[in-house]
Coordinates of C-alpha atoms and ligand atoms in Angstrom, one line a residue:
M1 CA 100.2 105.5 94.0
I2 CA 97.4 104.6 96.3
G3 CA 97.3 101.0 97.6
G4 CA 99.7 98.5 98.4
G5 CA 98.6 95.3 97.1
P6 CA 99.9 93.2 94.2
A7 CA 99.0 96.2 91.4
G8 CA 100.3 99.0 93.4
L9 CA 103.6 97.5 94.7
T10 CA 104.2 95.9 91.0
F11 CA 103.8 99.6 89.5
A12 CA 106.0 101.2 92.4
R13 CA 108.7 98.8 91.8
V14 CA 109.0 99.1 88.1
L15 CA 109.1 102.7 88.4
H16 CA 111.9 102.4 90.9
R17 CA 113.8 100.4 88.6
H18 CA 113.4 103.2 86.1
D19 CA 114.6 105.7 88.8
H20 CA 111.3 107.4 88.9
P21 CA 110.5 108.5 92.5
V22 CA 106.9 107.3 93.4
T23 CA 105.1 107.1 97.3
V24 CA 102.6 104.5 97.8
F25 CA 100.2 105.2 100.3
E26 CA 98.9 102.1 102.1
R27 CA 95.8 102.2 104.5
D28 CA 97.1 99.0 106.8
P29 CA 99.4 100.5 109.6
A30 CA 102.4 98.0 108.8
P31 CA 103.1 95.2 106.1
D32 CA 101.6 92.2 108.4
A33 CA 99.0 94.3 110.2
R34 CA 96.3 91.8 108.6
P35 CA 96.8 88.0 107.2
P36 CA 98.0 88.2 103.9
G37 CA 95.5 85.6 102.4
G38 CA 95.9 82.6 100.4
T39 CA 98.7 81.2 97.8
L40 CA 98.6 83.0 94.4
D41 CA 99.9 81.3 91.2
L42 CA 101.6 83.4 88.8
H43 CA 101.3 82.6 85.3
E44 CA 104.4 82.7 83.0
N45 CA 102.7 85.1 80.5
L46 CA 101.3 87.8 83.4
G47 CA 102.4 87.9 87.0
Q48 CA 105.8 86.2 86.0
R49 CA 106.2 88.8 83.0
A50 CA 105.4 91.6 85.3
L51 CA 107.8 90.4 87.9
G52 CA 110.5 90.0 85.0
K53 CA 109.9 93.7 84.2
A54 CA 110.6 94.4 87.9
G55 CA 113.8 92.5 87.7
L56 CA 112.5 90.2 90.3
L57 CA 112.0 86.9 88.2
A58 CA 115.1 85.0 89.6
E59 CA 114.0 85.8 93.0
F60 CA 110.5 84.7 92.7
Q61 CA 111.7 81.6 91.0
A62 CA 113.7 80.7 94.1
L63 CA 110.7 81.5 96.6
S64 CA 107.6 79.8 94.5
R65 CA 106.6 76.1 94.7
P66 CA 106.1 74.6 91.2
E67 CA 104.8 71.4 92.9
G68 CA 102.1 73.5 94.0
Q69 CA 100.7 73.5 90.9
A70 CA 99.3 69.7 91.4
M71 CA 95.6 69.8 90.9
R72 CA 93.1 67.0 92.6
I73 CA 89.3 66.6 91.8
L74 CA 87.1 64.5 94.3
D75 CA 83.6 63.6 93.9
T76 CA 81.4 64.4 96.8
D77 CA 81.8 60.7 98.0
G78 CA 85.3 60.8 98.2
T79 CA 86.4 59.6 95.0
V80 CA 89.5 60.8 93.1
L81 CA 88.3 61.9 89.8
R82 CA 91.5 63.8 88.4
D83 CA 95.0 63.7 90.0
W84 CA 97.0 66.0 87.9
K85 CA 100.7 66.7 88.7
P86 CA 102.9 69.1 86.9
R87 CA 106.1 67.9 85.4
P88 CA 109.6 68.5 87.4
D89 CA 110.5 71.3 85.1
D90 CA 106.9 72.9 84.8
R91 CA 107.4 76.2 85.6
A92 CA 104.1 77.9 83.8
N93 CA 102.0 78.6 87.2
P94 CA 104.1 78.2 90.2
E95 CA 102.6 79.2 93.6
I96 CA 103.7 81.9 96.2
D97 CA 102.4 82.8 99.4
R98 CA 100.9 86.2 99.0
G99 CA 103.4 87.7 101.9
Q100 CA 106.2 86.4 100.1
L101 CA 105.0 88.1 97.2
R102 CA 104.6 91.1 99.1
D103 CA 108.0 91.3 100.8
L104 CA 109.4 90.6 97.6
L105 CA 108.0 93.8 95.7
L106 CA 108.6 96.0 98.9
G107 CA 112.3 95.7 98.9
P108 CA 113.4 99.4 98.6
L109 CA 110.1 101.2 98.2
D110 CA 108.7 103.9 100.2
V111 CA 105.4 102.8 101.4
Q112 CA 103.5 105.4 103.9
W113 CA 101.7 103.0 106.2
G114 CA 98.5 104.2 107.8
R115 CA 97.6 106.7 105.2
K116 CA 94.0 105.7 104.5
V117 CA 92.8 107.7 101.2
T118 CA 89.1 108.9 101.6
E119 CA 88.6 110.8 98.3
V120 CA 90.6 112.0 95.1
V121 CA 89.4 115.4 93.7
P122 CA 90.7 115.6 89.9
V123 CA 91.9 118.6 88.3
T124 CA 92.4 121.3 90.9
R125 CA 94.4 124.1 89.8
D126 CA 97.4 122.6 91.6
G127 CA 97.0 118.9 90.2
V128 CA 95.1 116.0 91.6
L129 CA 94.0 116.6 95.4
V130 CA 93.9 113.6 97.6
N131 CA 92.2 113.8 100.9
F132 CA 93.5 111.3 103.8
A133 CA 91.5 109.8 106.6
D134 CA 94.1 111.6 108.9
G135 CA 92.7 115.1 107.6
R136 CA 95.8 115.7 105.8
Q137 CA 95.5 116.7 101.8
E138 CA 98.3 116.5 99.2
T139 CA 98.2 117.2 95.3
F140 CA 100.1 115.2 92.9
D141 CA 100.6 115.2 89.0
L142 CA 99.4 111.7 88.7
V143 CA 97.1 109.5 91.3
V144 CA 97.0 105.9 90.5
G145 CA 94.2 104.1 92.5
A146 CA 95.4 100.5 93.2
D147 CA 93.2 100.1 96.2
G148 CA 91.3 97.0 95.4
A149 CA 87.5 96.2 94.9
W150 CA 86.1 98.9 97.1
S151 CA 88.3 101.6 95.8
R152 CA 88.2 105.3 97.1
V153 CA 89.8 106.5 94.1
R154 CA 87.5 104.9 91.3
P155 CA 84.7 107.4 91.9
A156 CA 86.8 110.2 90.5
V157 CA 86.7 108.5 87.3
S158 CA 83.8 106.3 87.1
S159 CA 80.3 105.5 89.1
A160 CA 80.5 101.7 88.7
T161 CA 80.3 100.0 92.0
P162 CA 80.9 96.0 92.8
Q163 CA 77.4 93.9 92.4
Y164 CA 77.1 90.5 94.2
T165 CA 77.9 87.6 92.2
G166 CA 75.3 85.2 94.1
V167 CA 78.3 83.2 95.3
T168 CA 79.9 83.3 98.7
L169 CA 83.1 82.0 100.2
V170 CA 83.5 80.8 103.4
E171 CA 87.1 80.7 104.1
T172 CA 89.2 78.9 107.0
S173 CA 92.5 77.3 107.4
L174 CA 94.5 74.5 109.1
D175 CA 98.2 74.9 110.4
D176 CA 101.0 72.4 110.5
V177 CA 98.6 70.2 108.4
D178 CA 101.5 67.5 107.7
T179 CA 102.0 66.7 111.5
R180 CA 98.6 67.7 113.0
H181 CA 96.2 66.3 110.4
P182 CA 98.2 63.8 108.1
G183 CA 95.0 62.4 106.6
L184 CA 93.8 65.8 105.3
A185 CA 97.5 66.5 104.2
R186 CA 97.6 63.4 102.2
L187 CA 93.9 64.0 100.8
I188 CA 94.8 67.5 99.6
G189 CA 98.4 66.6 98.2
D190 CA 101.2 69.0 97.0
G191 CA 98.9 71.5 95.5
S192 CA 95.1 72.2 95.3
M193 CA 92.1 69.8 96.0
A194 CA 88.5 70.6 94.8
V195 CA 85.0 68.9 95.2
Y196 CA 82.2 70.2 93.2
G197 CA 78.6 69.3 94.0
V198 CA 75.1 71.1 93.3
N199 CA 75.7 75.0 93.3
R200 CA 78.5 74.1 95.9
A201 CA 82.2 73.7 96.0
L202 CA 84.9 73.1 98.4
V203 CA 88.5 74.0 97.6
A204 CA 91.5 73.4 99.6
Q205 CA 94.8 75.1 98.9
R206 CA 98.3 74.4 100.1
N207 CA 100.6 77.5 101.2
S208 CA 104.0 77.1 102.4
G209 CA 105.0 76.0 105.9
G210 CA 102.0 73.3 105.9
H211 CA 99.6 76.1 106.0
V212 CA 96.2 75.1 104.0
K213 CA 93.4 77.6 102.8
V214 CA 89.9 76.0 102.4
Y215 CA 87.1 77.9 100.5
A216 CA 83.7 76.4 100.9
Q217 CA 81.8 78.0 98.2
F218 CA 77.9 78.0 97.7
R219 CA 75.0 80.1 96.0
A220 CA 73.1 81.8 98.6
P221 CA 71.6 85.4 99.3
L222 CA 74.1 87.9 100.5
D223 CA 72.7 87.6 103.9
W224 CA 72.6 83.9 104.1
H225 CA 73.9 83.7 107.4
T226 CA 71.4 85.9 109.2
H227 CA 68.8 83.2 108.2
L228 CA 70.9 80.4 110.1
D229 CA 69.6 81.4 113.5
G230 CA 71.7 84.7 113.5
L231 CA 75.1 82.8 112.7
D232 CA 77.6 84.9 114.4
L233 CA 80.6 84.4 111.9
A234 CA 83.1 85.5 114.7
D235 CA 81.9 82.2 116.9
A236 CA 84.4 79.6 115.1
E237 CA 82.5 77.1 117.1
A238 CA 79.1 78.1 115.5
V239 CA 80.2 77.9 111.8
R240 CA 82.2 74.7 112.4
S241 CA 79.1 73.2 112.8
S242 CA 76.7 75.3 110.8
V243 CA 78.8 75.5 107.4
P244 CA 79.2 71.5 106.8
A245 CA 75.6 71.4 106.8
L246 CA 75.4 73.2 103.6
F247 CA 77.3 70.1 102.4
D248 CA 75.1 67.3 103.5
G249 CA 76.1 63.7 102.5
W250 CA 79.6 64.8 101.3
A251 CA 82.4 62.5 102.4
A252 CA 83.4 63.0 106.0
P253 CA 87.0 63.6 105.4
V254 CA 86.3 66.5 102.9
L255 CA 83.9 67.9 105.6
D256 CA 86.8 67.5 108.0
L257 CA 88.2 70.0 105.9
L258 CA 85.9 72.6 107.4
R259 CA 85.4 70.9 110.8
R260 CA 88.9 71.2 111.7
G261 CA 89.2 74.7 110.6
T262 CA 90.3 77.6 112.7
A263 CA 89.1 81.1 112.2
F264 CA 86.6 81.7 109.3
V265 CA 85.9 84.7 107.2
R266 CA 83.0 85.4 105.0
R267 CA 83.9 86.4 101.6
P268 CA 81.0 87.2 99.2
L269 CA 82.3 87.4 95.5
H270 CA 81.3 90.9 94.1
V271 CA 82.6 92.0 90.6
L272 CA 82.7 95.0 88.6
P273 CA 80.5 95.1 85.2
V274 CA 82.3 93.0 82.5
S275 CA 84.5 95.5 80.1
H276 CA 83.9 98.3 82.9
T277 CA 85.8 101.5 81.0
W278 CA 85.5 105.1 81.8
A279 CA 86.0 108.3 80.2
H280 CA 89.8 109.4 80.4
V281 CA 90.3 111.6 83.3
P282 CA 93.4 113.7 83.3
G283 CA 95.9 112.9 86.3
V284 CA 93.9 110.0 87.7
T285 CA 93.9 106.2 86.7
L286 CA 92.7 102.7 88.0
L287 CA 94.7 99.4 88.3
G288 CA 94.0 95.8 89.1
D289 CA 90.7 95.0 91.1
A290 CA 90.0 98.9 91.6
A291 CA 89.6 98.8 87.8
H292 CA 88.5 95.3 86.9
L293 CA 87.1 93.2 89.9
M294 CA 86.2 89.7 88.7
P295 CA 85.4 86.3 90.4
P296 CA 88.7 84.8 91.9
L297 CA 89.7 82.1 89.3
G298 CA 93.2 82.5 89.7
V299 CA 94.0 85.8 87.5
G300 CA 93.1 88.8 89.5
A301 CA 96.5 89.3 91.0
N302 CA 98.3 88.4 87.8
L303 CA 96.0 91.0 86.0
A304 CA 96.8 93.6 88.6
M305 CA 100.9 92.8 88.3
V306 CA 100.7 93.3 84.6
D307 CA 98.6 96.7 85.0
G308 CA 100.9 97.7 87.4
A309 CA 104.1 96.7 85.2
E310 CA 102.7 98.5 81.8
L311 CA 101.6 101.5 83.7
A312 CA 104.9 102.2 85.1
E313 CA 106.8 101.7 81.5
S314 CA 104.2 103.5 80.3
V315 CA 104.7 106.7 82.3
A316 CA 108.6 106.0 82.8
G317 CA 109.5 107.4 79.1
P318 CA 110.2 110.6 78.1
G319 CA 106.8 111.1 76.1
D320 CA 103.7 113.0 77.7
L321 CA 102.4 111.4 81.1
D322 CA 98.7 111.7 80.0
E323 CA 99.1 110.0 76.7
G324 CA 101.0 107.4 78.5
V325 CA 98.3 107.1 80.6
R326 CA 95.6 107.0 78.1
A327 CA 97.6 104.3 75.9
F328 CA 97.7 101.9 79.1
E329 CA 94.3 102.4 79.8
E330 CA 93.5 101.2 76.3
Q331 CA 95.6 98.4 76.6
M332 CA 94.5 97.4 80.4
W333 CA 90.4 97.6 79.0
A334 CA 91.0 95.1 76.4
R335 CA 93.0 92.9 78.1
A336 CA 90.5 92.8 81.4
G337 CA 87.4 92.6 79.4
R338 CA 88.9 89.2 77.8
W339 CA 89.6 88.1 81.3
A340 CA 86.3 89.3 82.8
K341 CA 84.1 87.6 80.5
I342 CA 86.2 84.0 80.8
T343 CA 86.2 84.4 84.5
A344 CA 82.2 85.2 84.9
A345 CA 81.6 82.2 82.8
G346 CA 83.8 80.0 84.6
L347 CA 82.2 81.0 88.2
E348 CA 79.0 79.8 86.4
R349 CA 80.7 76.5 85.5
L350 CA 82.7 75.9 89.0
V351 CA 79.5 76.8 91.4
S352 CA 76.8 75.2 89.2
P353 CA 73.6 73.3 89.5
D354 CA 75.5 70.4 87.1
P355 CA 78.6 69.8 88.6
A356 CA 79.9 67.8 85.4
Q357 CA 80.5 71.5 84.1
A358 CA 83.2 72.2 86.7
L359 CA 85.1 68.8 85.7
A360 CA 84.8 69.7 82.0
L361 CA 86.1 73.0 82.7
F362 CA 89.3 71.6 84.3
D363 CA 89.7 69.2 81.4
E364 CA 89.4 72.1 79.0
V365 CA 92.2 74.0 81.1
Q366 CA 94.3 71.4 82.1
P367 CA 94.2 68.3 79.3
S368 CA 95.9 65.4 80.7
Ligands
FAD1 C1 89.6 83.9 97.7 C2 90.5 84.7 96.7 C3 91.5 83.8 96.1 C4 92.1 84.3 94.8 N1 93.1 83.8 94.4 C5 93.8 84.3 93.3 C6 95.0 83.6 92.7 O1 95.4 82.3 93.0 N2 95.5 84.1 91.7 C7 95.5 85.4 91.3 O2 95.8 85.8 90.3 N3 94.0 86.2 92.0 C8 93.6 85.6 93.2 N4 92.5 86.5 93.7 C9 92.3 87.6 93.4 C10 93.3 88.7 94.0 O3 93.5 88.4 95.1 C11 93.1 90.0 93.7 O4 92.6 90.3 92.0 C12 94.2 91.2 93.8 O5 94.8 90.9 95.4 C13 94.0 92.4 93.1 O6 95.5 93.2 93.6 P1 95.1 94.7 93.6 O7 96.6 95.3 94.2 O8 94.3 95.4 92.9 O9 94.1 95.0 94.9 P2 94.3 94.5 96.7 O10 94.9 93.1 96.5 O11 93.2 94.5 97.0 O12 95.2 95.5 97.2 C14 94.8 96.8 97.5 C15 95.5 97.5 98.4 O13 94.7 98.6 98.8 C16 94.8 99.0 100.2 N5 93.9 99.9 100.6 C17 92.3 99.7 100.1 N6 91.9 100.8 100.2 C18 92.5 101.8 100.5 C19 92.4 103.2 101.1 N7 91.5 104.0 100.8 N8 93.7 103.7 101.0 C20 94.8 103.3 101.2 N9 94.9 101.9 100.9 C21 93.6 101.3 100.7 C22 94.6 97.9 100.8 O14 95.0 97.8 102.0 C23 95.5 96.8 99.6 O15 96.6 96.6 100.4 C24 91.8 85.5 94.5 C25 90.8 86.7 95.3 C26 90.3 86.0 96.4 C27 89.2 86.7 97.4

């Protein structure tokens, strides 16, 4: 297994439950080597189903935040347009911090940290050859690429590469929001808050412990920042004054979400082609973003986890290993193709010349 994200760890954890040996090779030198990223909502019929297959649903329910499902939409002048709150017993899409999910999945797994894969060569006489950045080589009967958007395993089965969608996110964070920024804490509410303007959006999401992730989203060329007097994204002060200018005229409290941000990270959104498939290659397959990178509309990690759980169940049985992988791939391609279309259309409406499209999409997904 290459990659210790949601796909790889779910695959390994379900296999472990079936008493199958599996080794995860992960590029990061340690579980907490980099910030784990924002909160994830795990859907009842996707991520939660996968956790059920790993025997971890009860632990997830204890850790997750059902109140985090709350969603508020503001107009650019700060008027509240929608203020949706879950019922107390609603467990359809509770939120969990990525770090908590990672630790939950890690449990007893054998993860080799700091093992970056550089290349996978299928069908050698001894099996599938994996080259590591540290110069080592190993062979396996099955190599599963769950190494994310810029997968090093993918070239072994497919020539597809991620393409830029035309939408960039600039991500920042607020800490201890309830004590340090009580006004912003009230603005955000218990879950997420979004504001949609012309070709722009601003989304703030609560994580646990008063941590908030803020995503400024806008249509722009890939190199937009180089046109802003060579804006250095590592210079938080410069970003703090430049990025709010892209949201000119928006209400001051909304822009404060950016002005109070700590560090800033640029995340241009790339996607793989909708309905990405490949001619089956014995001994190698892909899961999660490596197989079907799509816009971040709340399903990528969910699909990655279902992929992991289903592949594990497919290969854990007594049947032929390669047949198990083939059957899984057909199932994954069909599911991912459906979601890739939905999320591509969703991104067009959420970061759109007509902000009413975003509100209409919310009303379709979350009728009050
Ligand atoms: C801003 C944002 C918000 C999102 N919000 C949501 C959400 O709310 N809900 C949701 O379901 N999805 C969400 N997503 C999508 C989600 O993050 C991804 O779909 C999900 O993380 C994919 O999981 P994965 O395991 O396939 O890949 P990843 O999470 O990318 O994990 C890949 C792992 O492989 C490792 N790796 C990479 N290269 C190598 C290598 N060469 N050798 C060894 N290891 C390697 C990486 O270090 C990493 O640990 C969001 C995405 C973004 C960008």
